[in-house]
Tab-separated table of N, CA and C in Angstrom:
chain	number	residue	atom	x	y	z
A	1	MET	N	18.037	-6.467	12.206
A	1	MET	CA	17.205	-5.285	12.246
A	1	MET	C	17.827	-4.419	13.327
A	2	TYR	N	17.742	-3.161	13.156
A	2	TYR	CA	18.248	-2.149	14.116
A	2	TYR	C	17.175	-1.140	14.517
A	3	TYR	N	17.098	-0.919	15.766
A	3	TYR	CA	16.142	0.074	16.228
A	3	TYR	C	16.883	1.408	16.533
A	4	LEU	N	16.368	2.481	15.890
A	4	LEU	CA	16.919	3.869	16.069
A	4	LEU	C	16.070	4.599	17.062
A	5	GLN	N	16.724	5.348	17.987
A	5	GLN	CA	16.060	6.047	18.956
A	5	GLN	C	16.354	7.446	18.894
A	6	ASN	N	15.392	8.356	19.335
A	6	ASN	CA	15.644	9.768	19.389
A	6	ASN	C	16.189	10.151	20.841
A	7	TRP	N	16.356	11.379	21.131
A	7	TRP	CA	17.033	11.866	22.328
A	7	TRP	C	16.202	11.552	23.557
A	8	ARG	N	14.951	11.184	23.449
A	8	ARG	CA	14.121	10.723	24.636
A	8	ARG	C	14.137	9.105	24.726
A	9	ALA	N	14.894	8.460	23.835
A	9	ALA	CA	15.000	7.053	23.887
A	9	ALA	C	13.735	6.378	23.335
A	10	ASP	N	12.906	7.160	22.623
A	10	ASP	CA	11.704	6.533	21.873
A	10	ASP	C	12.323	5.912	20.651
A	11	VAL	N	11.825	4.745	20.328
A	11	VAL	CA	12.168	4.010	19.094
A	11	VAL	C	11.412	4.885	17.999
A	12	VAL	N	12.306	5.334	16.919
A	12	VAL	CA	11.633	6.165	15.950
A	12	VAL	C	11.857	5.499	14.526
A	13	ALA	N	12.509	4.471	14.360
A	13	ALA	CA	12.697	3.867	13.075
A	13	ALA	C	13.326	2.462	13.252
A	14	LEU	N	13.020	1.635	12.200
A	14	LEU	CA	13.528	0.292	12.148
A	14	LEU	C	14.262	0.285	10.784
A	15	VAL	N	15.520	-0.235	10.888
A	15	VAL	CA	16.371	-0.389	9.675
A	15	VAL	C	16.826	-1.730	9.544
A	16	SER	N	16.841	-2.290	8.367
A	16	SER	CA	17.351	-3.707	8.149
A	16	SER	C	18.810	-3.778	8.224
A	17	ASP	N	19.307	-5.013	8.240
A	17	ASP	CA	20.771	-5.323	8.250
A	17	ASP	C	21.459	-4.723	6.898
A	18	ALA	N	20.673	-4.647	5.923
A	18	ALA	CA	21.117	-4.102	4.591
A	18	ALA	C	21.043	-2.591	4.508
A	19	ALA	N	20.722	-1.915	5.621
A	19	ALA	CA	20.563	-0.509	5.727
A	19	ALA	C	19.384	0.074	4.977
A	20	ALA	N	18.307	-0.726	4.822
A	20	ALA	CA	17.073	-0.271	4.194
A	20	ALA	C	16.085	0.079	5.290
A	21	GLN	N	15.450	1.219	5.168
A	21	GLN	CA	14.415	1.558	6.240
A	21	GLN	C	13.182	0.701	6.073
A	22	ILE	N	12.817	0.139	7.251
A	22	ILE	CA	11.541	-0.721	7.151
A	22	ILE	C	10.309	0.127	7.583
A	23	GLU	N	10.471	0.965	8.592
A	23	GLU	CA	9.370	1.930	8.945
A	23	GLU	C	9.884	2.888	9.915
A	24	GLN	N	9.116	4.002	10.022
A	24	GLN	CA	9.421	4.976	11.006
A	24	GLN	C	8.204	5.064	11.937
A	25	VAL	N	8.444	5.627	13.169
A	25	VAL	CA	7.442	5.850	14.117
A	25	VAL	C	7.544	7.365	14.463
A	26	ARG	N	6.347	7.981	14.401
A	26	ARG	CA	6.323	9.437	14.859
A	26	ARG	C	5.406	9.418	16.091
A	27	TYR	N	5.480	10.491	16.708
A	27	TYR	CA	4.701	10.696	17.975
A	27	TYR	C	3.847	11.995	17.918
A	28	SER	N	2.632	11.906	18.360
A	28	SER	CA	1.695	13.013	18.456
A	28	SER	C	2.221	14.017	19.519
A	29	ALA	N	1.572	15.134	19.634
A	29	ALA	CA	1.935	15.983	20.795
A	29	ALA	C	1.727	15.429	22.119
A	30	TYR	N	0.860	14.388	22.215
A	30	TYR	CA	0.548	13.766	23.431
A	30	TYR	C	1.232	12.509	23.675
A	31	GLY	N	2.271	12.194	22.797
A	31	GLY	CA	3.104	11.002	22.931
A	31	GLY	C	2.447	9.742	22.411
A	32	VAL	N	1.350	9.847	21.558
A	32	VAL	CA	0.790	8.597	20.996
A	32	VAL	C	1.627	8.262	19.702
A	33	PRO	N	2.130	7.072	19.637
A	33	PRO	CA	2.938	6.680	18.442
A	33	PRO	C	2.129	6.389	17.308
A	34	TYR	N	2.563	6.540	16.074
A	34	TYR	CA	1.914	6.093	14.854
A	34	TYR	C	2.959	5.720	13.852
A	35	ASN	N	2.703	4.715	13.211
A	35	ASN	CA	3.712	4.115	12.167
A	35	ASN	C	3.696	4.748	10.874
A	36	LEU	N	4.903	4.897	10.300
A	36	LEU	CA	5.036	5.455	8.913
A	36	LEU	C	5.903	4.308	8.078
A	37	PRO	N	5.155	3.571	7.230
A	37	PRO	CA	5.890	2.502	6.555
A	37	PRO	C	6.893	3.222	5.557
A	38	ALA	N	7.847	2.465	5.224
A	38	ALA	CA	8.791	3.023	4.182
A	38	ALA	C	8.070	3.316	2.964
A	39	GLY	N	8.185	4.455	2.415
A	39	GLY	CA	7.467	4.888	1.180
A	39	GLY	C	6.273	5.916	1.608
A	40	ASP	N	6.001	6.117	2.821
A	40	ASP	CA	4.982	7.111	3.200
A	40	ASP	C	5.709	8.408	3.276
A	41	VAL	N	6.172	8.922	2.138
A	41	VAL	CA	7.035	10.164	2.067
A	41	VAL	C	6.243	11.399	2.339
A	42	LEU	N	4.969	11.396	2.252
A	42	LEU	CA	4.159	12.569	2.588
A	42	LEU	C	3.642	12.608	4.042
A	43	SER	N	3.965	11.535	4.752
A	43	SER	CA	3.670	11.407	6.157
A	43	SER	C	2.166	11.425	6.331
A	44	THR	N	1.465	10.556	5.688
A	44	THR	CA	-0.017	10.576	5.749
A	44	THR	C	-0.488	9.515	6.699
A	45	TYR	N	0.216	9.339	7.784
A	45	TYR	CA	-0.171	8.585	8.961
A	45	TYR	C	-0.381	7.166	8.690
A	46	GLY	N	0.658	6.530	8.099
A	46	GLY	CA	0.622	5.094	7.903
A	46	GLY	C	0.101	4.573	6.545
A	47	SER	N	-0.031	5.456	5.595
A	47	SER	CA	-0.478	5.050	4.271
A	47	SER	C	0.443	5.438	3.222
A	48	ALA	N	1.053	4.426	2.649
A	48	ALA	CA	1.958	4.669	1.458
A	48	ALA	C	1.162	4.331	0.170
A	49	ASP	N	0.709	5.345	-0.491
A	49	ASP	CA	-0.222	5.170	-1.568
A	49	ASP	C	0.374	5.798	-2.945
A	50	PHE	N	-0.469	5.871	-3.880
A	50	PHE	CA	-0.087	6.354	-5.251
A	50	PHE	C	0.434	7.753	-5.207
A	51	THR	N	-0.088	8.676	-4.376
A	51	THR	CA	0.343	9.976	-4.184
A	51	THR	C	1.775	9.994	-3.723
A	52	ASP	N	2.069	9.080	-2.720
A	52	ASP	CA	3.483	9.065	-2.245
A	52	ASP	C	4.342	8.552	-3.399
A	53	TYR	N	3.879	7.616	-4.161
A	53	TYR	CA	4.741	7.163	-5.341
A	53	TYR	C	5.032	8.265	-6.234
A	54	LEU	N	4.008	9.048	-6.556
A	54	LEU	CA	4.209	10.194	-7.510
A	54	LEU	C	5.199	11.179	-6.986
A	55	GLN	N	5.119	11.536	-5.598
A	55	GLN	CA	6.136	12.375	-4.996
A	55	GLN	C	7.598	11.742	-5.113
A	56	LEU	N	7.633	10.540	-4.952
A	56	LEU	CA	8.971	9.829	-4.957
A	56	LEU	C	9.527	9.929	-6.305
A	57	ALA	N	8.644	9.689	-7.388
A	57	ALA	CA	9.103	9.804	-8.692
A	57	ALA	C	9.561	11.187	-9.098
A	58	THR	N	8.852	12.211	-8.485
A	58	THR	CA	9.254	13.572	-8.732
A	58	THR	C	10.630	13.791	-8.121
A	59	TRP	N	10.936	13.330	-6.940
A	59	TRP	CA	12.244	13.517	-6.414
A	59	TRP	C	13.327	12.767	-7.159
A	60	TYR	N	12.930	11.651	-7.789
A	60	TYR	CA	13.894	10.802	-8.517
A	60	TYR	C	14.215	11.589	-9.820
A	61	GLY	N	13.398	12.344	-10.414
A	61	GLY	CA	13.694	13.152	-11.612
A	61	GLY	C	14.346	14.487	-11.298
A	62	ALA	N	14.428	14.867	-9.977
A	62	ALA	CA	14.872	16.106	-9.636
A	62	ALA	C	16.401	16.166	-9.373
A	63	SER	N	16.986	17.338	-9.502
A	63	SER	CA	18.440	17.525	-9.331
A	63	SER	C	18.786	17.626	-7.880
A	64	SER	N	17.780	17.990	-6.973
A	64	SER	CA	18.057	18.115	-5.591
A	64	SER	C	17.768	16.796	-4.726
A	65	TYR	N	18.287	16.711	-3.613
A	65	TYR	CA	18.170	15.571	-2.762
A	65	TYR	C	17.172	15.776	-1.625
A	66	ASP	N	16.327	14.848	-1.521
A	66	ASP	CA	15.344	14.920	-0.334
A	66	ASP	C	15.391	13.622	0.415
A	67	ALA	N	15.755	13.631	1.674
A	67	ALA	CA	16.003	12.398	2.413
A	67	ALA	C	14.770	11.532	2.526
A	68	ARG	N	13.608	12.107	2.491
A	68	ARG	CA	12.400	11.353	2.657
A	68	ARG	C	12.205	10.450	1.448
A	69	GLY	N	12.852	10.734	0.364
A	69	GLY	CA	12.702	9.813	-0.771
A	69	GLY	C	13.824	8.753	-0.857
A	70	ASP	N	14.744	8.805	0.042
A	70	ASP	CA	15.903	7.922	-0.013
A	70	ASP	C	15.578	6.668	0.844
A	71	LEU	N	14.748	5.792	0.375
A	71	LEU	CA	14.192	4.594	1.160
A	71	LEU	C	15.322	3.677	1.529
A	72	ASP	N	16.324	3.580	0.657
A	72	ASP	CA	17.350	2.572	0.919
A	72	ASP	C	18.669	3.222	1.649
A	73	LEU	N	18.421	4.467	1.906
A	73	LEU	CA	19.578	5.239	2.669
A	73	LEU	C	20.880	5.089	2.044
A	74	ASP	N	20.958	5.296	0.808
A	74	ASP	CA	22.302	5.204	0.056
A	74	ASP	C	22.736	6.574	-0.380
A	75	GLY	N	22.063	7.626	-0.007
A	75	GLY	CA	22.543	8.919	-0.287
A	75	GLY	C	21.974	9.680	-1.605
A	76	ASP	N	21.066	8.931	-2.299
A	76	ASP	CA	20.415	9.483	-3.485
A	76	ASP	C	19.085	8.868	-3.550
A	77	VAL	N	18.153	9.626	-4.403
A	77	VAL	CA	16.875	9.023	-4.718
A	77	VAL	C	16.996	8.482	-6.165
A	78	ASP	N	16.912	7.192	-6.286
A	78	ASP	CA	17.109	6.671	-7.665
A	78	ASP	C	16.076	5.475	-7.828
A	79	ALA	N	16.374	4.694	-8.908
A	79	ALA	CA	15.438	3.607	-9.195
A	79	ALA	C	15.382	2.535	-8.149
A	80	SER	N	16.455	2.274	-7.345
A	80	SER	CA	16.316	1.391	-6.219
A	80	SER	C	15.302	1.865	-5.160
A	81	ASP	N	15.160	3.140	-4.994
A	81	ASP	CA	14.106	3.655	-4.043
A	81	ASP	C	12.732	3.397	-4.596
A	82	LEU	N	12.502	3.608	-5.798
A	82	LEU	CA	11.215	3.266	-6.459
A	82	LEU	C	10.912	1.765	-6.237
A	83	SER	N	11.910	1.033	-6.551
A	83	SER	CA	11.771	-0.496	-6.281
A	83	SER	C	11.488	-0.804	-4.875
A	84	ALA	N	12.157	-0.088	-3.966
A	84	ALA	CA	11.835	-0.402	-2.546
A	84	ALA	C	10.464	-0.062	-2.161
A	85	PHE	N	9.933	1.054	-2.783
A	85	PHE	CA	8.586	1.470	-2.522
A	85	PHE	C	7.537	0.286	-2.964
A	86	THR	N	7.845	-0.114	-4.147
A	86	THR	CA	7.029	-1.112	-4.790
A	86	THR	C	6.961	-2.360	-3.926
A	87	SER	N	8.146	-2.790	-3.524
A	87	SER	CA	8.255	-4.051	-2.768
A	87	SER	C	7.660	-3.902	-1.402
A	88	ASN	N	7.950	-2.832	-0.771
A	88	ASN	CA	7.386	-2.596	0.629
A	88	ASN	C	5.903	-2.432	0.680
A	89	ASN	N	5.429	-2.084	-0.412
A	89	ASN	CA	3.899	-1.766	-0.440
A	89	ASN	C	3.088	-2.637	-1.311
A	90	ALA	N	3.659	-3.806	-1.741
A	90	ALA	CA	3.106	-4.716	-2.736
A	90	ALA	C	1.744	-5.233	-2.200
A	91	ASN	N	1.591	-5.540	-0.858
A	91	ASN	CA	0.385	-6.059	-0.380
A	91	ASN	C	-0.382	-5.034	0.441
A	92	GLU	N	-0.067	-3.806	0.318
A	92	GLU	CA	-0.695	-2.766	1.111
A	92	GLU	C	-2.250	-2.716	0.837
A	93	HIS	N	-2.712	-2.839	-0.474
A	93	HIS	CA	-4.089	-2.830	-0.807
A	93	HIS	C	-4.586	-3.994	-1.424
A	94	ALA	N	-3.949	-5.127	-1.111
A	94	ALA	CA	-4.376	-6.455	-1.770
A	94	ALA	C	-5.612	-6.977	-0.996
């Protein structure tokens, strides 16, 4: 696992050895961190839900690229990103 940092040395993301995003961390205006799991493409403060999946599916069918939907960080939004969303969030609401 790799820790990615911003210019202030805050840890802002975790990426696996296979270059797949595990989660992101964002910070409020007061420096309070909150996690964004892989698949929380609409940045709803730690919840990757059906709305996020629908947005991801929309980007999958679009001709333009949006990095928020590229969960496996391979340069495109494709079926492997939909699969990554499903596997990362399989136990989210169990």
